[in-house]
Short mmCIF file of C-alpha atoms in Angstrom, two decimals:
data_model
loop_
_atom_site.label_atom_id
_atom_site.label_comp_id
_atom_site.label_asym_id
_atom_site.label_seq_id
_atom_site.Cartn_x
_atom_site.Cartn_y
_atom_site.Cartn_z
CA UNK A 116 -0.31 -0.32 0.24
CA UNK A 117 2.86 2.32 -0.64
CA UNK A 118 0.42 5.27 -2.04
CA UNK A 119 -1.23 5.10 1.27
CA UNK A 120 -1.73 8.61 3.10
CA UNK A 121 -4.04 8.07 6.04
CA UNK A 122 -3.02 5.10 8.61
CA UNK A 123 -4.04 4.74 11.92
CA UNK A 124 -2.91 1.74 14.28
CA UNK A 125 -4.39 2.69 17.61
CA UNK A 126 -5.11 0.29 20.43
CA UNK A 127 -3.11 -2.76 18.14
CA UNK A 128 -0.88 -3.63 21.17
CA UNK A 129 1.85 -2.29 19.21
CA UNK A 130 5.75 -2.54 20.78
CA UNK A 131 7.37 -1.34 18.19
CA UNK A 132 6.97 0.47 14.81
CA UNK A 133 7.09 -1.91 11.75
CA UNK A 134 9.90 -1.86 9.96
CA UNK A 135 7.30 -1.97 6.34
CA UNK A 136 5.94 1.45 7.47
CA UNK A 137 9.23 3.11 6.13
CA UNK A 138 8.00 2.25 2.98
CA UNK A 139 4.51 4.05 2.82
CA UNK A 140 6.67 7.44 1.54
CA UNK A 141 3.27 9.45 0.89
CA UNK A 142 1.83 8.70 4.32
CA UNK A 143 0.47 11.85 5.56
CA UNK A 144 -0.99 11.68 9.14
CA UNK A 145 -0.30 8.65 11.52
CA UNK A 146 -1.71 7.79 14.67
CA UNK A 147 -0.25 5.03 17.08
CA UNK A 148 -2.05 6.12 20.04
CA UNK A 149 -3.00 3.82 23.09
CA UNK A 150 -0.08 0.87 22.51
CA UNK A 151 3.10 -0.24 24.45
CA UNK A 152 5.46 1.53 22.03
CA UNK A 153 9.10 2.55 23.76
CA UNK A 154 10.50 3.81 20.21
CA UNK A 155 9.55 5.58 16.98
CA UNK A 156 13.34 6.15 15.74
CA UNK A 157 14.07 5.08 11.99
CA UNK A 158 10.74 4.29 10.29
CA UNK A 159 9.12 7.93 11.01
CA UNK A 160 12.50 9.36 9.36
CA UNK A 161 11.25 8.06 6.00
CA UNK A 162 8.58 9.68 5.83
CA UNK A 163 8.96 13.16 4.37
CA UNK A 164 4.85 13.95 3.94
CA UNK A 165 3.61 13.43 7.33
CA UNK A 166 1.23 16.37 8.42
CA UNK A 167 0.35 14.51 12.09
CA UNK A 168 1.92 12.37 13.93
CA UNK A 169 -0.44 11.42 16.67
CA UNK A 170 1.47 8.70 19.29
CA UNK A 171 -0.48 9.61 22.86
CA UNK A 172 -0.60 6.82 25.44
CA UNK A 173 2.67 4.94 24.85
CA UNK A 174 5.81 4.59 26.94
CA UNK A 175 7.52 6.90 24.68
CA UNK A 176 10.75 8.36 26.62
CA UNK A 177 12.92 11.13 25.32
CA UNK A 178 15.52 9.11 23.45
CA UNK A 179 13.03 7.53 21.73
CA UNK A 180 11.71 10.37 19.41
CA UNK A 181 13.61 10.77 16.05
CA UNK A 182 14.64 14.03 16.03
CA UNK A 183 14.99 15.08 12.67
CA UNK A 184 10.93 14.74 11.93
CA UNK A 185 10.44 17.89 13.27
CA UNK A 186 12.12 19.65 9.91
CA UNK A 187 9.46 18.11 8.02
CA UNK A 188 7.88 21.35 6.27
CA UNK A 189 4.51 20.24 6.14
CA UNK A 190 4.20 18.70 9.95
CA UNK A 191 1.44 20.35 11.54
CA UNK A 192 -0.07 18.35 14.32
CA UNK A 193 2.16 16.69 17.00
CA UNK A 194 0.40 14.79 19.64
CA UNK A 195 2.93 13.08 22.11
CA UNK A 196 0.42 13.08 25.49
CA UNK A 197 0.34 10.65 28.24
CA UNK A 198 4.16 9.13 27.33
CA UNK A 199 7.34 9.25 29.62
CA UNK A 200 8.83 12.10 28.16
CA UNK A 201 11.44 14.27 30.48
CA UNK A 202 12.33 17.07 28.35
CA UNK A 203 10.78 18.43 25.06
CA UNK A 204 12.33 16.30 22.42
CA UNK A 205 15.57 18.01 20.85
CA UNK A 206 15.12 20.04 17.62
CA UNK A 207 10.88 20.73 18.15
CA UNK A 208 12.02 24.25 17.57
CA UNK A 209 12.35 23.52 14.32
CA UNK A 210 8.62 22.67 13.79
CA UNK A 211 7.79 25.89 12.44
CA UNK A 212 4.79 24.59 10.62
CA UNK A 213 3.13 23.30 13.85
CA UNK A 214 -0.65 24.56 14.55
CA UNK A 215 -1.32 21.54 17.21
CA UNK A 216 1.54 20.91 20.06
CA UNK A 217 -0.08 18.36 22.94
CA UNK A 218 3.25 17.58 25.32
CA UNK A 219 0.30 16.59 28.41
CA UNK A 220 0.65 13.72 30.77
CA UNK A 221 3.84 13.30 30.97
CA UNK A 222 7.12 14.64 33.28
CA UNK A 223 8.60 17.95 31.61
CA UNK A 224 9.84 20.39 33.98
CA UNK A 225 11.39 23.07 31.23
CA UNK A 226 9.88 24.23 27.81
CA UNK A 227 13.07 25.67 26.00
CA UNK A 228 12.76 29.37 24.77
CA UNK A 229 13.51 28.20 21.50
CA UNK A 230 10.11 26.72 21.19
CA UNK A 231 7.82 29.60 22.10
CA UNK A 232 10.41 31.43 20.01
CA UNK A 233 9.78 29.58 16.60
CA UNK A 234 6.14 27.98 16.74
CA UNK A 235 4.69 31.18 16.17
CA UNK A 236 2.08 29.68 14.21
CA UNK A 237 0.36 27.31 16.94
CA UNK A 238 -3.18 27.66 17.66
CA UNK A 239 -3.63 24.94 20.17
CA UNK A 240 -1.01 24.02 23.10
CA UNK A 241 -1.34 21.81 25.45
CA UNK A 242 1.32 21.24 28.57
CA UNK A 243 -1.22 20.48 31.47
CA UNK A 244 -0.36 17.47 34.00
CA UNK A 245 3.53 17.93 33.83
CA UNK A 246 5.94 19.55 36.15
CA UNK A 247 6.75 22.89 34.87
CA UNK A 248 7.73 25.48 37.38
CA UNK A 249 7.46 28.34 34.78
CA UNK A 250 7.24 29.07 31.01
CA UNK A 251 9.65 31.24 29.38
CA UNK A 252 8.75 35.04 28.42
CA UNK A 253 9.00 33.97 24.54
CA UNK A 254 5.30 32.42 25.00
CA UNK A 255 4.10 36.25 24.65
CA UNK A 256 4.84 35.77 20.95
CA UNK A 257 2.71 33.07 20.46
CA UNK A 258 -0.10 35.92 19.43
CA UNK A 259 -1.65 33.36 16.86
CA UNK A 260 -2.92 30.75 20.20
CA UNK A 261 -6.15 29.90 20.20
CA UNK A 262 -6.01 27.63 23.50
CA UNK A 263 -3.89 27.07 26.12
CA UNK A 264 -3.90 24.10 28.67
CA UNK A 265 -1.18 24.56 31.56
CA UNK A 266 -3.66 22.82 34.30
CA UNK A 267 -1.77 20.48 37.16
CA UNK A 268 2.11 22.02 36.81
CA UNK A 269 3.72 24.09 39.53
CA UNK A 270 4.02 27.68 37.96
CA UNK A 271 4.97 29.02 40.82
CA UNK A 272 7.69 31.46 38.93
CA UNK A 273 4.92 32.10 36.13
CA UNK A 274 3.28 35.18 36.41
CA UNK A 275 0.90 35.59 33.46
CA UNK A 276 2.58 38.90 32.65
CA UNK A 277 2.41 37.71 29.20
CA UNK A 278 -0.73 36.59 28.93
CA UNK A 279 -2.69 40.52 27.14
CA UNK A 280 -0.41 39.74 24.40
CA UNK A 281 -2.35 36.03 23.25
CA UNK A 282 -5.34 38.47 22.23
CA UNK A 283 -6.42 35.18 19.84
CA UNK A 284 -7.06 33.23 22.66
CA UNK A 285 -9.87 31.33 23.34
CA UNK A 286 -9.60 28.83 26.02
CA UNK A 287 -7.32 29.43 29.22
CA UNK A 288 -7.38 25.99 31.40
CA UNK A 289 -5.15 26.87 34.70
CA UNK A 290 -6.69 24.24 37.02
CA UNK A 291 -4.19 23.86 40.04
CA UNK A 292 -1.45 26.12 39.21
CA UNK A 293 -1.12 28.02 42.30
CA UNK A 294 -3.26 30.91 40.70
CA UNK A 295 -3.52 33.92 43.62
CA UNK A 296 -5.05 37.51 43.10
CA UNK A 297 -1.30 38.05 42.68
CA UNK A 298 -0.36 36.59 40.43
CA UNK A 299 -3.16 37.08 37.76
CA UNK A 300 -3.26 40.14 35.43
CA UNK A 301 -5.08 43.03 36.60
CA UNK A 302 -6.61 43.43 33.34
CA UNK A 303 -7.54 41.20 30.07
CA UNK A 304 -9.47 43.96 28.44
CA UNK A 305 -7.89 43.10 25.06
CA UNK A 306 -8.61 39.43 25.58
CA UNK A 307 -12.15 39.50 23.84
CA UNK A 308 -12.02 36.22 22.97
CA UNK A 309 -12.09 34.46 25.37
CA UNK A 310 -15.06 31.79 26.24
CA UNK A 311 -13.52 29.06 28.41
CA UNK A 312 -11.73 30.51 31.58
CA UNK A 313 -10.78 27.51 34.04
CA UNK A 314 -9.43 28.81 37.28
CA UNK A 315 -10.30 25.81 39.51
CA UNK A 316 -8.17 24.52 42.45
CA UNK A 317 -6.41 27.05 42.77
CA UNK A 318 -7.54 28.67 46.85
CA UNK A 319 -8.49 32.24 45.48
CA UNK A 320 -10.36 34.18 48.01
CA UNK A 321 -12.33 35.78 45.66
CA UNK A 322 -13.10 35.71 41.75
CA UNK A 323 -10.06 37.74 40.12
CA UNK A 324 -11.65 41.09 39.04
CA UNK A 325 -10.31 40.62 35.52
CA UNK A 326 -12.61 37.90 35.00
CA UNK A 327 -15.78 40.06 34.94
CA UNK A 328 -14.66 41.99 32.34
CA UNK A 329 -14.81 38.79 29.59
CA UNK A 330 -17.96 39.54 27.84
CA UNK A 331 -17.56 36.87 25.46
CA UNK A 332 -16.97 34.27 28.20
CA UNK A 333 -19.15 30.95 27.71
CA UNK A 334 -17.63 28.58 30.39
CA UNK A 335 -15.93 29.74 33.74
CA UNK A 336 -15.18 27.28 35.92
CA UNK A 337 -13.90 28.45 39.71
CA UNK A 338 -14.35 25.34 41.94
CA UNK A 339 -12.38 24.00 44.26
CA UNK A 340 -10.86 27.85 46.13
CA UNK A 341 -12.20 29.46 48.99
CA UNK A 342 -14.41 31.91 47.14
CA UNK A 343 -17.35 33.09 50.33
CA UNK A 344 -18.86 35.46 47.61
CA UNK A 345 -19.83 35.90 43.94
CA UNK A 346 -19.28 40.22 43.52
CA UNK A 347 -21.06 40.08 40.16
CA UNK A 348 -22.67 43.03 38.85
CA UNK A 349 -25.84 43.20 36.50
CA UNK A 350 -24.32 42.94 32.57
CA UNK A 351 -21.72 40.62 33.83
CA UNK A 352 -20.63 37.33 31.90
CA UNK A 353 -24.13 37.73 30.04
CA UNK A 354 -22.89 35.32 27.21
CA UNK A 355 -21.65 32.31 29.85
CA UNK A 356 -23.18 28.94 29.74
CA UNK A 357 -21.91 27.14 32.18
CA UNK A 358 -21.10 28.40 35.75
CA UNK A 359 -19.20 25.83 38.14
CA UNK A 360 -18.86 27.49 41.51
CA UNK A 361 -18.24 23.29 43.54
CA UNK A 362 -16.41 23.07 46.92
CA UNK A 363 -16.30 26.94 47.51
CA UNK A 364 -18.15 29.03 50.57
CA UNK A 365 -20.44 30.61 48.81
CA UNK A 366 -23.52 31.34 51.41
CA UNK A 367 -25.74 33.01 48.71
CA UNK A 368 -25.85 33.27 44.90
CA UNK A 369 -26.24 36.83 43.78
CA UNK A 370 -29.92 37.95 42.19
CA UNK A 371 -28.21 39.22 39.05
CA UNK A 372 -27.70 35.59 38.39
CA UNK A 373 -31.11 35.64 37.29
CA UNK A 374 -30.16 37.56 34.48
CA UNK A 375 -27.69 34.80 33.00
CA UNK A 376 -30.34 33.88 30.25
CA UNK A 377 -27.62 31.52 28.31
CA UNK A 378 -27.17 29.86 31.81
CA UNK A 379 -27.41 26.34 30.89
CA UNK A 380 -25.40 24.34 33.12
CA UNK A 381 -24.58 25.78 36.97
CA UNK A 382 -22.93 23.89 39.45
CA UNK A 383 -23.17 25.03 42.72
CA UNK A 384 -22.52 21.74 44.75
CA UNK A 385 -20.22 21.47 48.07
CA UNK A 386 -20.67 24.96 49.49
CA UNK A 387 -23.06 26.38 52.30
CA UNK A 388 -25.85 27.51 50.49
CA UNK A 389 -29.42 28.21 52.24
CA UNK A 390 -33.19 28.46 50.80
CA UNK A 391 -32.36 32.17 51.43
CA UNK A 392 -29.23 32.01 49.34
CA UNK A 393 -30.75 30.34 46.00
CA UNK A 394 -32.26 33.62 44.10
CA UNK A 395 -36.05 33.44 44.00
CA UNK A 396 -36.22 34.34 40.40
CA UNK A 397 -34.34 31.31 39.12
CA UNK A 398 -37.09 30.10 37.36
CA UNK A 399 -35.99 32.98 34.95
CA UNK A 400 -33.61 30.36 33.70
CA UNK A 401 -35.14 29.00 31.02
CA UNK A 402 -32.55 27.44 29.27
CA UNK A 403 -30.74 25.93 32.30
CA UNK A 404 -30.41 21.91 31.60
CA UNK A 405 -28.50 21.31 34.72
CA UNK A 406 -28.26 22.18 37.91
CA UNK A 407 -26.20 20.62 40.94
CA UNK A 408 -26.83 22.23 44.57
CA UNK A 409 -25.71 18.91 46.55
CA UNK A 410 -23.75 19.01 49.75
CA UNK A 411 -25.53 22.25 51.28
CA UNK A 412 -27.67 23.57 53.93
CA UNK A 413 -30.70 23.64 51.99
CA UNK A 414 -33.94 22.85 53.55
CA UNK A 415 -35.76 24.24 50.52
CA UNK A 416 -36.05 24.97 47.21
CA UNK A 417 -37.80 27.83 45.15
CA UNK A 418 -40.65 27.43 43.58
CA UNK A 419 -39.08 29.09 40.46
CA UNK A 420 -37.02 26.21 40.13
CA UNK A 421 -40.12 24.28 38.63
CA UNK A 422 -40.28 26.83 35.89
CA UNK A 423 -36.73 25.86 34.35
CA UNK A 424 -38.79 24.10 31.65
CA UNK A 425 -35.94 22.73 29.74
CA UNK A 426 -34.09 20.88 33.26
CA UNK A 427 -32.73 17.35 32.92
CA UNK A 428 -30.54 16.93 35.79
CA UNK A 429 -31.37 18.29 39.10
CA UNK A 430 -29.21 17.00 42.18
CA UNK A 431 -29.76 17.66 45.64
CA UNK A 432 -28.52 15.29 47.42
CA UNK A 433 -26.83 15.77 50.88
CA UNK A 434 -28.70 18.46 52.38
CA UNK A 435 -31.58 18.97 54.56
CA UNK A 436 -34.51 19.18 52.67
CA UNK A 437 -37.95 18.69 54.71
CA UNK A 438 -40.29 19.43 51.03
CA UNK A 439 -40.13 20.03 47.65
CA UNK A 440 -42.09 22.17 44.97
CA UNK A 441 -44.97 20.39 44.45
CA UNK A 442 -44.15 21.91 40.27
CA UNK A 443 -41.12 20.03 40.44
CA UNK A 444 -43.00 16.91 39.16
CA UNK A 445 -44.26 18.95 35.78
CA UNK A 446 -40.72 19.51 34.81
CA UNK A 447 -40.79 17.63 31.37
CA UNK A 448 -37.42 17.02 30.39
CA UNK A 449 -36.24 15.96 33.72
CA UNK A 450 -34.37 12.58 33.68
CA UNK A 451 -32.34 12.49 36.73
CA UNK A 452 -33.69 14.08 40.27
CA UNK A 453 -31.42 13.37 43.13
CA UNK A 454 -32.92 13.39 46.62
CA UNK A 455 -30.91 10.81 48.34
CA UNK A 456 -29.70 11.52 52.24
CA UNK A 457 -32.12 14.33 53.12
CA UNK A 458 -33.41 12.10 56.02
CA UNK A 459 -36.50 14.12 56.47
CA UNK A 460 -37.91 15.33 53.30
CA UNK A 461 -41.30 14.41 52.32
CA UNK A 462 -41.82 14.30 48.55
CA UNK A 463 -45.40 15.75 47.45
CA UNK A 464 -47.35 13.49 45.43
CA UNK A 465 -46.98 13.17 42.04
CA UNK A 466 -50.21 14.87 40.70
CA UNK A 467 -52.75 12.87 38.74
CA UNK A 468 -51.26 11.97 35.18
CA UNK A 469 -52.37 14.80 32.84
CA UNK A 470 -54.23 12.34 30.16
CA UNK A 471 -56.08 10.62 32.32
CA UNK A 472 -57.67 14.11 33.31
CA UNK A 473 -58.23 14.61 29.51
CA UNK A 474 -59.87 11.48 28.53
CA UNK A 475 -62.37 12.02 31.27
CA UNK A 476 -62.88 14.89 28.92
CA UNK A 477 -62.35 13.69 25.84
CA UNK A 478 -65.77 11.83 25.51
CA UNK A 479 -66.63 9.43 22.19
CA UNK A 480 -69.93 10.68 20.67
CA UNK A 481 -69.70 7.72 17.92
CA UNK A 482 -73.08 5.73 17.13
CA UNK A 483 -71.18 2.78 18.08
CA UNK A 484 -70.11 4.01 21.48
CA UNK A 485 -73.31 5.38 22.32
CA UNK A 486 -75.15 1.97 21.62
CA UNK A 487 -72.63 0.32 24.48
#
């Protein structure tokens, strides 16, 4: 199959790259994910037209990656995630045509300056789940970058000062990266494209002020912090669709939350919310499909929840609930209602099936029925 351009050998129990692969000189896209490869030397070097190399989830070490493949002028997608790399492979800086680079879930401790200085066409960069303590200042040269994932790295010496220059950025994930109010920029006014931000698991005491100014934000994860109050004002986050505030110290959700008319997923489990802390106008969130309020201090929930007509999943377990709004049974799309671990809960009876009521009035006036 010497004319083959696309080859997928995922989950094939490969321990080495087949020698015959070097004959496929026209190969452009190669996937060998989820195998037991320790080296991809030799064969890949004979494939001059490679555009994408995806060898995630193997046992590759840095020495097992040929250095000459990064000089291939057409190489655009490089996925070496979930391997055993301790450093960035040699000559990576020559992959100047790369638009996707995934080095996540390795043991990498430093990123060479030259990589950020030369790979300026990158659109997607995933360095999450490594041992990085800082990033080179040249990361500001990645002005085309749309997705930057850095979660689960120490990053003690990374101040994010370069962030405002990345004006194309749409996704920023920095969960568990030792973020504080001092090492997050005070303003992100030029980052109009940011839509997905994750600052979870960082022990933040409040919501960083810069986040409120992100007008086009669609998804925000601030779970696993120490936030006691959500100081949002009317007009903030008007395009927000998913908000995760779980595992914080909230006692109240702000009333202006109900102005987020596009909000479809709200996660606020593991807080200190009471009935008074849930906005009475929550029924205005008519797009909401998922609402998690587990592990709080709720004795009641507002009647307005019954007006969230698109609700599919409602979690109220591990609270102090006494009863529920009767209208909760009338939510047409509700598939999951989790109420366990509410010892004193008395669930209101389901109203009679509406169809039975209709049948009562739907009298058959046909002659045959009259005779009967």
